[in-house]
Each structure stands twice: as structure tokens, then as C-alpha cells.
mmCIF file of C-alpha atoms and ligand atoms in Angstrom:
data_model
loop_
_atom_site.group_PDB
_atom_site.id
_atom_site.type_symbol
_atom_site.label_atom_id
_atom_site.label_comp_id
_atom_site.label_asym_id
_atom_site.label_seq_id
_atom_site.Cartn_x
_atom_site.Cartn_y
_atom_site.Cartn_z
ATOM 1 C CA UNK O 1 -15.623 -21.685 2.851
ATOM 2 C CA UNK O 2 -13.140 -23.036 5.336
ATOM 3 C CA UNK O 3 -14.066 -22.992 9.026
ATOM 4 C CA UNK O 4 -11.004 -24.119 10.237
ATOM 5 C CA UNK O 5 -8.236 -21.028 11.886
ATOM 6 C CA UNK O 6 -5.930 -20.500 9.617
ATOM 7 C CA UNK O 7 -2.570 -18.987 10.170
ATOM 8 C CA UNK O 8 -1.523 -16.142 8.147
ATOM 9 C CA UNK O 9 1.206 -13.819 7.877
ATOM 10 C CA UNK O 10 0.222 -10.504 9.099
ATOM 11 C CA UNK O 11 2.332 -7.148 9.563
ATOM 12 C CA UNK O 12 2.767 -5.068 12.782
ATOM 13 C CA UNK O 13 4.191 -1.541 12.585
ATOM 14 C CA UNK O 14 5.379 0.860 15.024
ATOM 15 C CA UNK O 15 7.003 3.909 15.246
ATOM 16 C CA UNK O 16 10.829 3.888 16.953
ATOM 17 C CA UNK O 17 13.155 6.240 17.740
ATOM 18 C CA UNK O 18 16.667 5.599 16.974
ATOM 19 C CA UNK O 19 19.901 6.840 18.694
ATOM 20 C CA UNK O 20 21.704 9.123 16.509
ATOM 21 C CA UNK O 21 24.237 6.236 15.973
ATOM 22 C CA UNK O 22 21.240 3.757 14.778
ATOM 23 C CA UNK O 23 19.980 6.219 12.753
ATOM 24 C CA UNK O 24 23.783 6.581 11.237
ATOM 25 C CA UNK O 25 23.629 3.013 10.450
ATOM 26 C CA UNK O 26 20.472 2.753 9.090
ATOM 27 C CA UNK O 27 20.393 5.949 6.637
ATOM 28 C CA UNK O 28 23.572 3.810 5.673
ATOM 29 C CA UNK O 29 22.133 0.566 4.741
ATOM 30 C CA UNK O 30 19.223 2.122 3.067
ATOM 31 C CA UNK O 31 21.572 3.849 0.909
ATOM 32 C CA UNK O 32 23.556 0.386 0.264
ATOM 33 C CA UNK O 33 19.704 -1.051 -0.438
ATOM 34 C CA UNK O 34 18.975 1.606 -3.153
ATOM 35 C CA UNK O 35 22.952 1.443 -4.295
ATOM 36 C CA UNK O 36 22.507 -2.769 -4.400
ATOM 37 C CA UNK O 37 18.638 -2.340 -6.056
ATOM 38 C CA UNK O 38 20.051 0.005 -8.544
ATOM 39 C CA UNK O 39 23.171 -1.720 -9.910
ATOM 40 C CA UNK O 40 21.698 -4.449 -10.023
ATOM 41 C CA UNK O 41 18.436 -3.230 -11.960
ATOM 42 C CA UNK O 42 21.387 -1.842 -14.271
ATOM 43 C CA UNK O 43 23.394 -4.598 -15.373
ATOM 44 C CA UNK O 44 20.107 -6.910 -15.621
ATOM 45 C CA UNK O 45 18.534 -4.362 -18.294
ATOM 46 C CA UNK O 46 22.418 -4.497 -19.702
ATOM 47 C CA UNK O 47 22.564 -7.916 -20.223
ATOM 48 C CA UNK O 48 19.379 -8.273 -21.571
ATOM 49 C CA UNK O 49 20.239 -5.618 -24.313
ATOM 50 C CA UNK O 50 23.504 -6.482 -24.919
ATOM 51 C CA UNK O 51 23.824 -10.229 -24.720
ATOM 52 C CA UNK O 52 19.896 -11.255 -24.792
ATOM 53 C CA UNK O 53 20.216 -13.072 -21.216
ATOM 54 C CA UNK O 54 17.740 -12.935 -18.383
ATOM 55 C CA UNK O 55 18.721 -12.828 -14.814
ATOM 56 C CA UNK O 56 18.211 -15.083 -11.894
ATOM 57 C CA UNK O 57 18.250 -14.024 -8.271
ATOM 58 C CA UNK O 58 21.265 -16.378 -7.845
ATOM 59 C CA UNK O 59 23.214 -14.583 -10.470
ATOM 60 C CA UNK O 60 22.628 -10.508 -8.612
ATOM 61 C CA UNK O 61 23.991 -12.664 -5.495
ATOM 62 C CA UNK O 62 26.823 -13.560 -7.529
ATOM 63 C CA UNK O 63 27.021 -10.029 -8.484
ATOM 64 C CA UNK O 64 26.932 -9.078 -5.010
ATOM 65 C CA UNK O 65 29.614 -11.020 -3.584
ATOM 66 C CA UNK O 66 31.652 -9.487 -6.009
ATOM 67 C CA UNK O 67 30.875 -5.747 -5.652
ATOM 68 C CA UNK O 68 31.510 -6.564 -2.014
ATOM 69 C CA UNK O 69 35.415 -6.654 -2.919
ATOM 70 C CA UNK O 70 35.371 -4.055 -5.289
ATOM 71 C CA UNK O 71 37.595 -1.381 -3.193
ATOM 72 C CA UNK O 72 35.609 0.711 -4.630
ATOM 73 C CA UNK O 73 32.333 -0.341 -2.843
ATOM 74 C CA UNK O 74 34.108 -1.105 0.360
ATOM 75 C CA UNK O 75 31.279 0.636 2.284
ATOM 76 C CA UNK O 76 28.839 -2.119 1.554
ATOM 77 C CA UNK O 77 30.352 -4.372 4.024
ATOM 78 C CA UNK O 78 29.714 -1.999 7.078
ATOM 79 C CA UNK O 79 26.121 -2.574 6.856
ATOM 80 C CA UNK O 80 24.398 -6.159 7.277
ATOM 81 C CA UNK O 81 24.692 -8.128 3.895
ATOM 82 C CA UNK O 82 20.676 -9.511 4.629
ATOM 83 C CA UNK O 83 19.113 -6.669 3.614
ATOM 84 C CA UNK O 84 21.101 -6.342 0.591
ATOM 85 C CA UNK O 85 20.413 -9.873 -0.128
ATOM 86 C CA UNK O 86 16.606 -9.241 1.019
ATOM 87 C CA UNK O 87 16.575 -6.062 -1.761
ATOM 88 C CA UNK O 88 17.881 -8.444 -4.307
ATOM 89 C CA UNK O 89 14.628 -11.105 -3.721
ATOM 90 C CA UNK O 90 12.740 -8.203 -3.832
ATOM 91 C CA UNK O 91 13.966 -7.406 -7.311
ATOM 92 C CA UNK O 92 13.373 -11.144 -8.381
ATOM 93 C CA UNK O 93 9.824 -10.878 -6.727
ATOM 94 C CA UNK O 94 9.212 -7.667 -9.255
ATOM 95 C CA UNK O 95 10.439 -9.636 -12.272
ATOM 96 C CA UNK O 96 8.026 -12.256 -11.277
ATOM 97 C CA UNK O 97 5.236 -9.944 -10.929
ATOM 98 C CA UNK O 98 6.272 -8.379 -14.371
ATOM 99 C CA UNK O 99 6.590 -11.248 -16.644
ATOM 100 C CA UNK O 100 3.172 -12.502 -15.332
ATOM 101 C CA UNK O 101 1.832 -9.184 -16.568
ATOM 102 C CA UNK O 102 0.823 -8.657 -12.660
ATOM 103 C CA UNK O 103 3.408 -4.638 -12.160
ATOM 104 C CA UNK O 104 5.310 -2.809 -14.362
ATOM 105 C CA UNK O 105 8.816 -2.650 -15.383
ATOM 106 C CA UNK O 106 11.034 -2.222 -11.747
ATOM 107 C CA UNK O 107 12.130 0.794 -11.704
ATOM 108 C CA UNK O 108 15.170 2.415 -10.229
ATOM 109 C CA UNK O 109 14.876 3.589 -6.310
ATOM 110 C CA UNK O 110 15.574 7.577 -6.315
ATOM 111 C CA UNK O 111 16.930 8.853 -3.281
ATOM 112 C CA UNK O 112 13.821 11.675 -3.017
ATOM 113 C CA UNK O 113 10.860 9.780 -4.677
ATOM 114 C CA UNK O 114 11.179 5.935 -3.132
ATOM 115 C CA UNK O 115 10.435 4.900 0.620
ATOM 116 C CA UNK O 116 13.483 4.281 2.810
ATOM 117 C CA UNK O 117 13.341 0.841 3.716
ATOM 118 C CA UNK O 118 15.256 -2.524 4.585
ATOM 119 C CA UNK O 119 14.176 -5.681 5.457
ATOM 120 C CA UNK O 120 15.795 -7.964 7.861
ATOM 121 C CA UNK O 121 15.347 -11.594 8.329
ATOM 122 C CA UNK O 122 15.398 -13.868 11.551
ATOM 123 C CA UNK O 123 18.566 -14.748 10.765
ATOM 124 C CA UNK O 124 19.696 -10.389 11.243
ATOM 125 C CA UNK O 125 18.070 -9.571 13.987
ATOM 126 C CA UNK O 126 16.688 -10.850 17.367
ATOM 127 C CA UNK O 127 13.536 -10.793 19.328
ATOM 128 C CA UNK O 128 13.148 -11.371 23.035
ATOM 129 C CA UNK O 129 10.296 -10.684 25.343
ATOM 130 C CA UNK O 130 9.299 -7.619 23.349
ATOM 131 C CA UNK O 131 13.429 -6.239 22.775
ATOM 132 C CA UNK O 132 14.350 -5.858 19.386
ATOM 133 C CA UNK O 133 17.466 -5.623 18.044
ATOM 134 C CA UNK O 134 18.860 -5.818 14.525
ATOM 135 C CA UNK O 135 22.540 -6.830 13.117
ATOM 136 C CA UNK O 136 25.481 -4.620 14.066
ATOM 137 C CA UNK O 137 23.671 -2.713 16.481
ATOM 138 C CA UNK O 138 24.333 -2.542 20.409
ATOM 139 C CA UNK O 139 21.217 -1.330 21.601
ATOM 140 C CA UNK O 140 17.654 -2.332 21.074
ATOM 141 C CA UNK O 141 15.202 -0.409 19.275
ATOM 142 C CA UNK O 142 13.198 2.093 20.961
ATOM 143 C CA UNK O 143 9.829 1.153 19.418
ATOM 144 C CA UNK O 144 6.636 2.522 20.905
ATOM 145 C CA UNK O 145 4.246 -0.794 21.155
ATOM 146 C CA UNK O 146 1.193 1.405 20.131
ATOM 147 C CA UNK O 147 -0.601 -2.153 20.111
ATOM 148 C CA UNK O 148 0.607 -6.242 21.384
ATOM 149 C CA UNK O 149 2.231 -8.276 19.424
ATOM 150 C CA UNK O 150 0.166 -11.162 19.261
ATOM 151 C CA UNK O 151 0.976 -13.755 22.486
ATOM 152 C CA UNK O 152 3.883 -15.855 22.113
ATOM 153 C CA UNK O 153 4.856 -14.139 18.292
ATOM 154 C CA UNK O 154 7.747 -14.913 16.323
ATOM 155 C CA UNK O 155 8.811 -12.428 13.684
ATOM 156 C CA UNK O 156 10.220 -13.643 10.631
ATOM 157 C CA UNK O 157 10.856 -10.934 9.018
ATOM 158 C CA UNK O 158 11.511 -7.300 10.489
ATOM 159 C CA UNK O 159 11.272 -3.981 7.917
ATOM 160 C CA UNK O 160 12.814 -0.775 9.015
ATOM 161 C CA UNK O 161 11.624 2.367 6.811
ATOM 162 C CA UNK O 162 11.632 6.605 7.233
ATOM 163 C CA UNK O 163 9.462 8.473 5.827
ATOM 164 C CA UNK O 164 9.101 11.656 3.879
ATOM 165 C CA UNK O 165 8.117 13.357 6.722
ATOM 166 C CA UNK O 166 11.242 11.736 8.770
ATOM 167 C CA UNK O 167 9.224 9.378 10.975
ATOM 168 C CA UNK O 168 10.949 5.870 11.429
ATOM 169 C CA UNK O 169 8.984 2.774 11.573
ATOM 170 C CA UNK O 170 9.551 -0.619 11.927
ATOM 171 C CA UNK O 171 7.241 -3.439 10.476
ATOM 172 C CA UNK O 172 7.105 -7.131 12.086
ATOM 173 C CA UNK O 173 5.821 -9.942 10.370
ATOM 174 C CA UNK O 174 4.444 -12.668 12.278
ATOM 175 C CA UNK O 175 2.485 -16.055 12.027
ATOM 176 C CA UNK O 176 -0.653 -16.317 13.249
ATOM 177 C CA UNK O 177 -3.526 -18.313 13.919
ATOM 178 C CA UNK O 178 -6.838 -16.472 12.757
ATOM 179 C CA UNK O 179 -10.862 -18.057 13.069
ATOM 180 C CA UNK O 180 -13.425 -17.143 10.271
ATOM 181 C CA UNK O 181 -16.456 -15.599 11.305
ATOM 182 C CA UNK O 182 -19.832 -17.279 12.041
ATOM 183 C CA UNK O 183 -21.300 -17.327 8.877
ATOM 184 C CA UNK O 184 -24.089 -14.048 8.002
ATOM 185 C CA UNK O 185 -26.821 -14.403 5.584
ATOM 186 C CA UNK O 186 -26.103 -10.531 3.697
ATOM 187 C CA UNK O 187 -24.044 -9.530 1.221
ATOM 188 C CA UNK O 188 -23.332 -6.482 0.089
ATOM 189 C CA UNK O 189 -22.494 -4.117 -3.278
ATOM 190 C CA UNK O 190 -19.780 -1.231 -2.695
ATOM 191 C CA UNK O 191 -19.162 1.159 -4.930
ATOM 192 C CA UNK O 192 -16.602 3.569 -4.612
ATOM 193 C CA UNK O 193 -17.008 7.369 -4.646
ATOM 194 C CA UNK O 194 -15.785 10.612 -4.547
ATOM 195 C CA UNK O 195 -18.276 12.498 -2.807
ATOM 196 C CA UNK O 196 -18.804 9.521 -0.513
ATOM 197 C CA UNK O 197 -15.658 7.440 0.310
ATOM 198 C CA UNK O 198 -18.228 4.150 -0.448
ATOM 199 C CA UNK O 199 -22.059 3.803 -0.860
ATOM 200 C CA UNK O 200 -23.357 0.683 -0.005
ATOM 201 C CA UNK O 201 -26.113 -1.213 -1.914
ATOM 202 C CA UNK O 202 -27.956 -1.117 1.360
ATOM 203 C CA UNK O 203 -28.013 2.571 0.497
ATOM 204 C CA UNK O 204 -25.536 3.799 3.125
ATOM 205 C CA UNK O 205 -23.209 6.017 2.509
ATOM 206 C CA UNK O 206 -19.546 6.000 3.568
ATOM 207 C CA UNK O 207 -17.744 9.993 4.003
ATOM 208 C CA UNK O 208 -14.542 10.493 4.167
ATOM 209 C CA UNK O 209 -13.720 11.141 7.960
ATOM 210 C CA UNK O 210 -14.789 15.315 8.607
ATOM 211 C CA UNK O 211 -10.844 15.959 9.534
ATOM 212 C CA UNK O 212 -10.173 14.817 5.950
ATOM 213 C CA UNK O 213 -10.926 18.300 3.788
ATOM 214 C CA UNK O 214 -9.983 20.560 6.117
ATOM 215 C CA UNK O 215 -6.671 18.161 6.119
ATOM 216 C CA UNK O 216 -6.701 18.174 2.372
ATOM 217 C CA UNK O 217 -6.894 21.958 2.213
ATOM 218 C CA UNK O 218 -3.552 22.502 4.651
ATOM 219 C CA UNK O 219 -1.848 20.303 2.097
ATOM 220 C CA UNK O 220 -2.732 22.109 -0.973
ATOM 221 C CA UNK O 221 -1.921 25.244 1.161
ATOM 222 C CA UNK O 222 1.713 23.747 1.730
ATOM 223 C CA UNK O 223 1.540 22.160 -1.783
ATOM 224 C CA UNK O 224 1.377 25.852 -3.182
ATOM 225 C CA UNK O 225 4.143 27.102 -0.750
ATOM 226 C CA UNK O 226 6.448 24.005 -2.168
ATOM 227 C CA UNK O 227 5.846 25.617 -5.247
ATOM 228 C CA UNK O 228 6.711 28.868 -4.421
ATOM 229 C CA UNK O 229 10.514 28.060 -2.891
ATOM 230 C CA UNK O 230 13.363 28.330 -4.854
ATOM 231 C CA UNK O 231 14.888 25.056 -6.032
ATOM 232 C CA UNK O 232 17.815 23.697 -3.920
ATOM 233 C CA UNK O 233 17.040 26.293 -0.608
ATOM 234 C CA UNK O 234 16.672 25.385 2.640
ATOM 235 C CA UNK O 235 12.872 26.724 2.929
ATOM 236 C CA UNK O 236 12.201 24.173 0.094
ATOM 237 C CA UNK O 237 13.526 21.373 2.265
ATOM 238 C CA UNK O 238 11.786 22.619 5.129
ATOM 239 C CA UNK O 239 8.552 23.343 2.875
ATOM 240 C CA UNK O 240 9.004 19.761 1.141
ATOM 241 C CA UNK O 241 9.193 18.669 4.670
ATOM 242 C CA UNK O 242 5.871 20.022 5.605
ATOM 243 C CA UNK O 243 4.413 18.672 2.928
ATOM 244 C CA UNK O 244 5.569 15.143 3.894
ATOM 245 C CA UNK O 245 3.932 15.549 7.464
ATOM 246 C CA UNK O 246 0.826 16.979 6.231
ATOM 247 C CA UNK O 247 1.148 13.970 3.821
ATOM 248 C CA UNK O 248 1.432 11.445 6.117
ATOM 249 C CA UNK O 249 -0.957 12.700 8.748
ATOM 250 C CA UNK O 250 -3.715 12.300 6.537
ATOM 251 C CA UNK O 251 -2.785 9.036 5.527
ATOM 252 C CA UNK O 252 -2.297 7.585 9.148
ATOM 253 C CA UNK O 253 -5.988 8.892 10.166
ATOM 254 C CA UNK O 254 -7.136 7.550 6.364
ATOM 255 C CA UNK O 255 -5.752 3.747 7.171
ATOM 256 C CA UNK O 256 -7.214 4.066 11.013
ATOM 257 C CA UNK O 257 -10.326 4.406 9.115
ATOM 258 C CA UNK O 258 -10.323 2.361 6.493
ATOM 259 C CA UNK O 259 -9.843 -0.252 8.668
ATOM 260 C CA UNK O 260 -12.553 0.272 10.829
ATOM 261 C CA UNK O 261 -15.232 0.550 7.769
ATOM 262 C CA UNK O 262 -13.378 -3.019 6.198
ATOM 263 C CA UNK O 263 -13.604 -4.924 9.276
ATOM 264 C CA UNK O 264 -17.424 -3.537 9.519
ATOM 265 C CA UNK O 265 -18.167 -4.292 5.865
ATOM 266 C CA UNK O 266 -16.395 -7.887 6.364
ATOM 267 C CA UNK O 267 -18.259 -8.544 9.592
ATOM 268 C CA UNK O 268 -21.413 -8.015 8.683
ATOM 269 C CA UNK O 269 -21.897 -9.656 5.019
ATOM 270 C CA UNK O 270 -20.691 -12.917 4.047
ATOM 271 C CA UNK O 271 -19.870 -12.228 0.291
ATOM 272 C CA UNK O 272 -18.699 -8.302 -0.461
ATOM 273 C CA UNK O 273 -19.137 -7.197 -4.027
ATOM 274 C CA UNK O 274 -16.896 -4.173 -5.617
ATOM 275 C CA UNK O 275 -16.288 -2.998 -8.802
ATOM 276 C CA UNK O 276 -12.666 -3.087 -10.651
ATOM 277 C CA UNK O 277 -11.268 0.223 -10.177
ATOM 278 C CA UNK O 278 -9.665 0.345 -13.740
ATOM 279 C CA UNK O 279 -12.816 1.136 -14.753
ATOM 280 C CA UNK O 280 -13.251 4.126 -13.220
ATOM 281 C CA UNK O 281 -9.687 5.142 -14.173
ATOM 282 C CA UNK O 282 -10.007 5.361 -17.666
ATOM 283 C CA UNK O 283 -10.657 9.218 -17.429
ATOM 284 C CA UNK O 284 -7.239 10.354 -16.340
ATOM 285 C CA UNK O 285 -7.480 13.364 -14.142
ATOM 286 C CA UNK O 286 -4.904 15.388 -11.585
ATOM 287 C CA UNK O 287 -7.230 16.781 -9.261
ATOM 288 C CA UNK O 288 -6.314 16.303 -5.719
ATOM 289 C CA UNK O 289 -9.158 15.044 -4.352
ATOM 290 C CA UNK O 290 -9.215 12.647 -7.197
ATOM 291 C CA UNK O 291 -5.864 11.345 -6.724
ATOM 292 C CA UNK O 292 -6.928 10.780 -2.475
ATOM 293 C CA UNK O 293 -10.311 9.087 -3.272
ATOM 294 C CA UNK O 294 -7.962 6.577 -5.678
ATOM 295 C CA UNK O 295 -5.552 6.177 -3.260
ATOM 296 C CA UNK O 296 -8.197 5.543 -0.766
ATOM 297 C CA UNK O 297 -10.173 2.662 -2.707
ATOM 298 C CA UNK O 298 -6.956 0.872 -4.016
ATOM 299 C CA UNK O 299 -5.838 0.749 -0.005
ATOM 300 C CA UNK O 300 -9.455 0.070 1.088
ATOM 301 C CA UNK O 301 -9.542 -2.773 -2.028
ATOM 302 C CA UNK O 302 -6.539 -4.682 -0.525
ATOM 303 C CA UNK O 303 -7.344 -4.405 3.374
ATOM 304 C CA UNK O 304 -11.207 -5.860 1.932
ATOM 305 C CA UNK O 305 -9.208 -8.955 0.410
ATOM 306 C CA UNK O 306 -7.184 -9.873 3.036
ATOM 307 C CA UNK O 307 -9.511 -9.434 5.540
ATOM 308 C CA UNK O 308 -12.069 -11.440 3.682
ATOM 309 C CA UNK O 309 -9.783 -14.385 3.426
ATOM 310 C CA UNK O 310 -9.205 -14.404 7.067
ATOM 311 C CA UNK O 311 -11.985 -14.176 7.675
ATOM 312 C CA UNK O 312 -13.823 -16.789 5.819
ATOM 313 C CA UNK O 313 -16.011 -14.293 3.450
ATOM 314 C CA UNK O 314 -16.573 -14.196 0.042
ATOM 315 C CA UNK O 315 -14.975 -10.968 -1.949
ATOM 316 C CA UNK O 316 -15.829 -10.525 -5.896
ATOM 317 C CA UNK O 317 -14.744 -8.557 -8.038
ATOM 318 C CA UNK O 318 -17.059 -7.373 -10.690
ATOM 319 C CA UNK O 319 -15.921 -6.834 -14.163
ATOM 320 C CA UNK O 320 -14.261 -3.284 -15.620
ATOM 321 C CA UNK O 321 -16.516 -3.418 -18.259
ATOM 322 C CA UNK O 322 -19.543 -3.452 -16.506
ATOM 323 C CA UNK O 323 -22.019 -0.319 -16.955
ATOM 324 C CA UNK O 324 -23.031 -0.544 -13.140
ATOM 325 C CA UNK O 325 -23.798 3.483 -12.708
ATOM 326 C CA UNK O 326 -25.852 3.499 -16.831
ATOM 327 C CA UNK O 327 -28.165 0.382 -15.841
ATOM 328 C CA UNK O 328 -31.481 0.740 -13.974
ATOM 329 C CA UNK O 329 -31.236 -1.652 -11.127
ATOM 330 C CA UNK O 330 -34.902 -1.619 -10.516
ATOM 331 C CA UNK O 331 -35.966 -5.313 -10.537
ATOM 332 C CA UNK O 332 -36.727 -6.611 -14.230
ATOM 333 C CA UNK O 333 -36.179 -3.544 -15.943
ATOM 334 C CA UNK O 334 -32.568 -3.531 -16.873
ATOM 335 C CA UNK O 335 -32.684 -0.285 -18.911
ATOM 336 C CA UNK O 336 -29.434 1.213 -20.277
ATOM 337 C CA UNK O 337 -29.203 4.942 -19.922
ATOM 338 C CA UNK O 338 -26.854 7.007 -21.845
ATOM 339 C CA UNK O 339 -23.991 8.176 -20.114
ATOM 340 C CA UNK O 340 -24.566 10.062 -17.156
ATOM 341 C CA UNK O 341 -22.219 12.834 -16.789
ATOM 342 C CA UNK O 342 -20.398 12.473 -13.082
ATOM 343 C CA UNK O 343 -21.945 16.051 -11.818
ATOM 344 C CA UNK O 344 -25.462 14.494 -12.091
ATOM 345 C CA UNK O 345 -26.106 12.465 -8.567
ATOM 346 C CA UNK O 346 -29.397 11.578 -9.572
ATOM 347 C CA UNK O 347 -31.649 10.471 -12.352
ATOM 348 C CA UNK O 348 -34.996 9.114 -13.613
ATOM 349 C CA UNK O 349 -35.396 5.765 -15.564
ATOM 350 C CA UNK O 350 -37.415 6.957 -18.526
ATOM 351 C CA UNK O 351 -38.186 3.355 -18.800
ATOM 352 C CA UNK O 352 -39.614 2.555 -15.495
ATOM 353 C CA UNK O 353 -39.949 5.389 -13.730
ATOM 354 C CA UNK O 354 -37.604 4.885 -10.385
ATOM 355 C CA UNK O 355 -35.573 7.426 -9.378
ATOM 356 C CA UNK O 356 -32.123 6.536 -8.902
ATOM 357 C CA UNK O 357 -29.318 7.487 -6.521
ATOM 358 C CA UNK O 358 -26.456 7.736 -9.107
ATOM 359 C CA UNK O 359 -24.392 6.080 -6.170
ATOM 360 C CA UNK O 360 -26.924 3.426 -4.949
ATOM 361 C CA UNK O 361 -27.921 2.967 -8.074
ATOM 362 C CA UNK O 362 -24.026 1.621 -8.945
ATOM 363 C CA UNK O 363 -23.649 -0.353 -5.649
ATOM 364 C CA UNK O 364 -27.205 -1.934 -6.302
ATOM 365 C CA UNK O 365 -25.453 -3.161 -9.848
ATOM 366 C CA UNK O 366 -22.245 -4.011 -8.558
ATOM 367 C CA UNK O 367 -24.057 -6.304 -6.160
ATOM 368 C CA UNK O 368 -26.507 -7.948 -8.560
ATOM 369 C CA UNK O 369 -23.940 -8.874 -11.174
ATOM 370 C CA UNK O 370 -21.121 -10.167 -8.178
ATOM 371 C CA UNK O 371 -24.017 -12.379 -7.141
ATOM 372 C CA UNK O 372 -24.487 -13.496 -10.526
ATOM 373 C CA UNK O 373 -20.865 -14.241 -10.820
ATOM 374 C CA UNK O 374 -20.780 -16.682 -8.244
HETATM 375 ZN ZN1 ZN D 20 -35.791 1.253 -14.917
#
């Protein structure tokens, strides 16, 4: 375990409020982004079909230069060329992550369905004593500092993005220097839930925060209005636009508290054990509250890695294959029960008698074989 502070790269976003003129410029380049994303994404899948050759990042730069003169797509030239360069990495990055079997296919940015984003480097924008201001704009960025930026910070990278809902934010990426945690003797199994967001091995369990279903029921309500709207009218913007804020609310409060219950979990245990959530993906299903708990676990999975690693703990990740809610956990009896049907919360070991949490039971499991593992 290293002991040592290590520096790390680590995001800080805000909300801001562009002038109309920013937000001119800016609906712009994102639109040049997608535009630059998506021709690109084009003539790499045509090259590939036609002529059998795969793409470099240096070659869409090539490409780029050239669209640039195309009169044509004159309009790429009014907004800064890094982010357009920036969207092109990004690209590379997803062919990376794709031939190493890590994402799917990229995919082509739609105006409706994809995030509104573009990322500036150091070399587009500058920072000084807490004024931010990115290429070909006049004024700074009105950006509500909702928390510091850590003493002395220098971005490297700066990502400006709008919502569904219309909210701007801007994300700043800066170096710094973070110390592990004295070392705890506990470690703990976490398995994730729909009932419970997380029950612990410790036999804890997690809930969603008590805003959540009341939160979750105003965005089915709104969900079923969408629905209702006829295609292409302006109450199905404004309904789609409820939606989006409803949306995003309950994210917002979700993150504020999965953070809270990470740094918690990575506090007080010095190796965290959780199952792969493949596993429990394999029955498909399009409930909402199914689709939330997923979302929930996959963000709650990442902020438990990073964390961890900052932190000096020990994360693992137990197999998909693993039966952790069918085995008794009771110590030395290890019996297998059929398949428990996810209604049932509880159940009996026929072999040894203990009643089991279904829950508990899991994290208990989850636990024993992460130890094992290490
Ligand atoms: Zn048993």
C-alpha cells in the first residue's frame, strides 16, 4: 500500500451562467464538436470498409485541417480549433478502449440523445486568481464556486457542457497532492440492492435518500405527460424539458450522496469488497427503479475505485460468476441453495439451520470470497 501523497488528477464542476453572446458561441462549438466527432466517425468506418485501413488520430487532424478550408465548412473556424482537436483524441481514446475490448463501438453524437460538451486545454483558455476565461471570448465566466479550488491549482484541462435540462457547467481538472489514510484493521462486503441502495456485510443497510421515491414518482408523472404530447409541439419541448430537470435533480442529490456513503465506506475499512455488476445484469429488465438502482451502483462502483486509490485502500472485485446471494455464509457450512427468487428477502439454510438476510447473506459472501482473493 503506498503511504506516500500522491498527486492525482481530480475534476471540479460548477455551474456558470453565460452571457447570451457566450452562450452563442458555445451552442456553436458544441455543434462544430458533434459536426467534427461525426465526420470523422464517418469516413473512419468508410475507410475501413472500403479500403481495409485503420485510422490514427494524426490522420482525423489531417482531415481536419482540411475540412477547415472546405467553403463549405467555413463555420468551423469561428469557434476555437482545441476543442475540435480535443473531440478528435477523444475519438482515438474510444478506439483504444474498443480494440482492448474495454467500450463498445463509438457511436455517432445525436444532437437530442448526447451531452453537450467541449473540452479546452491550457493552451485555450486562462486561469487567474479564480477568473476564467476560454478562447475567443471577452468576458470571464460567471461560475458559481459552490466549493475552492484546491490552493494554488492549475487546471489543465477545462470542460464546458449543458444539460438536458439547460443547466451549463463547467468542469476543471487539476493536479493534486492527496495522503492515504491511516491504515484500519476492517474490511468490508457490499452488495448492491434494490430495496436498499447497499447492505453491508456488517449487516447495515444503505436506503436510497427518502427524497428519492417521491422524486422518482414526479418523473414517471412527467415521463407519462412526455408521452402524451404530440411529436414536434412546443408542450413536448417544454414537457421533454421537465423531464430533463426532474432528471437531473435526482441525479445531483443521488451523487451528493453517493459520495458521502463512498468516502464513509473508504474511511472506515481498509480493503472494500463488491460484487461485478454484470452479474446481476444478466436479467434484462425496464423498470424504472431498476434502471436508477443500476445507474446508482455503476456511479457508486467508480467513485469506490478512485477513492480507494487515493486513498491508500484496498478495492476487489469479486467474480460475476460467483453465487454470493445461493451460498450459506454461515461459517463451515457452505451450502448451495437453489435459486432464490428476488421477491424472497429471507430464507432458512435447510442445511444448517441459520436464517439468512437474502441481502446480508450476499454481502457476507461477497466479503469472504474478496478476502480469499487477495
Ligand atoms: Zn448453512
Amino acid at each position: 500500500m503506498l503511504s506516500v501523497p500522491q498527486t492525482v488528477k481530480r475534476a471540479y464542476k460548477y455551474r456558470f451562467y453565460p452571457t447570451p453572446e457566450q452562450a452563442r458561441l458555445l451552442a456553436r462549438t458544441f455543434g462544430c464538436v458533434r459536426l467534427v466527432w461525426n465526420k470523422a466517425l464517418a469516413e473512419r468506418n468508410r475507410r475501413y470498409k472500403d479500403e481495409g485501413v485503420s485510422t490514427s488520430y494524426v490522420d482525423t487532424a489531417k482531415w481536419l485541417t482540411a475540412w477547415k478550408q472546405d467553403p463549405d465548412l467555413e463555420f468551423l473556424r469561428e469557434v476555437s480549433n482545441v476543442p475540435l482537436q480535443q473531440a478528435l483524441r477523444q475519438q482515438q481514446v474510444a478506439f483504444n478502449n474498443f480494440f482492448a475490448k474495454r467500450a463498445r463501438y463509438p457511436r455517432f453524437k445525436s444532437k437530442h440523445r448526447s451531452r453537450a460538451s467541449a473540452t479546452f486545454q491550457n493552451n485555450a483558455f486562462s486561469f487567474r486568481d479564480g477568473v476564467l476565461r476560454l478562447a475567443k471570448m471577452d468576458a470571464p465566466l460567471d461560475i458559481r464556486w459552490s466549493r475552492p479550488l484546491p490552493e494554488g491549482a492549475q487546471p489543465s484541462t477545462v470542460t464546458v457542457s449543458r444539460d438536458a435540462a439547460g443547466r451549463w457547467f463547467v468542469s476543471i481538472l487539476v493536479e493534486e497532492k492527496i495522503a492515504p489514510l491511516p491504515p484500519v484493521d476492517r474490511s468490508v462486503g457490499v452488495d448492491a440492492g434494490i430495496t436498499a441502495l447497499v447492505t453491508l456485510s456488517t449487516g447495515e443497510k444503505i436506503s436510497n435518500p427518502r427524497h428519492e421515491r417521491a422524486d422518482r414518482r414526479k418523473l414517471a408523472k412527467a415521463q407519462r405527460a412526455l408521452a402524451r404530447k404530440q411529436q414536434g409541439s412546443a408542450n413536448r419541448a417544454k414537457a421533454r424539458r421537465k423531464v430533463a430537470r426532474i432528471y437531473a435533480r435526482i441525479a445531483d442529490r443521488r451523487r451528493d450522496f453517493l459520495h458521502k456513503v463512498t468516502t464513509r465506506l473508504v474511511r472506515e475499512n481498509q480493503t472494500l469488497c463488491i460484487e461485478n455488476l454484470t452479474a446481476r445484469n444478466m436479467v434484462r429488465n425496464h423498470f424504472l427503479a431498476r434502471a436508477v438502482s443500476d445507474a446508482a451502483w455503476y456511479e457508486m462502483r467508480s467513485m469506490l475505485t478512485y477513492k480507494a486509490a487515493w486513498y491508500g485502500r484496498a478495492l476487489v472485485v469479486v467474480d460475476r460468476w460467483f453465487p454470493s446471494s445461493k451460498l450459506c455464509s454461515a461459517h463451515g457450512c457452505g451450502h448451495i441453495h437453489e435459486p432464490i427468487p428476488l421477491n424472497v428477502r429471507s430464507w432458512t439454510c435447510p442445511a444448517c439451520g441459520t436464517v439468512h438476510d437474502r441481502d446480508v447473506n450476499a454481502a457476507r459472501n461477497i466479503l469472504a470470497a474478496g478476502l480469499a482473493e487477495r
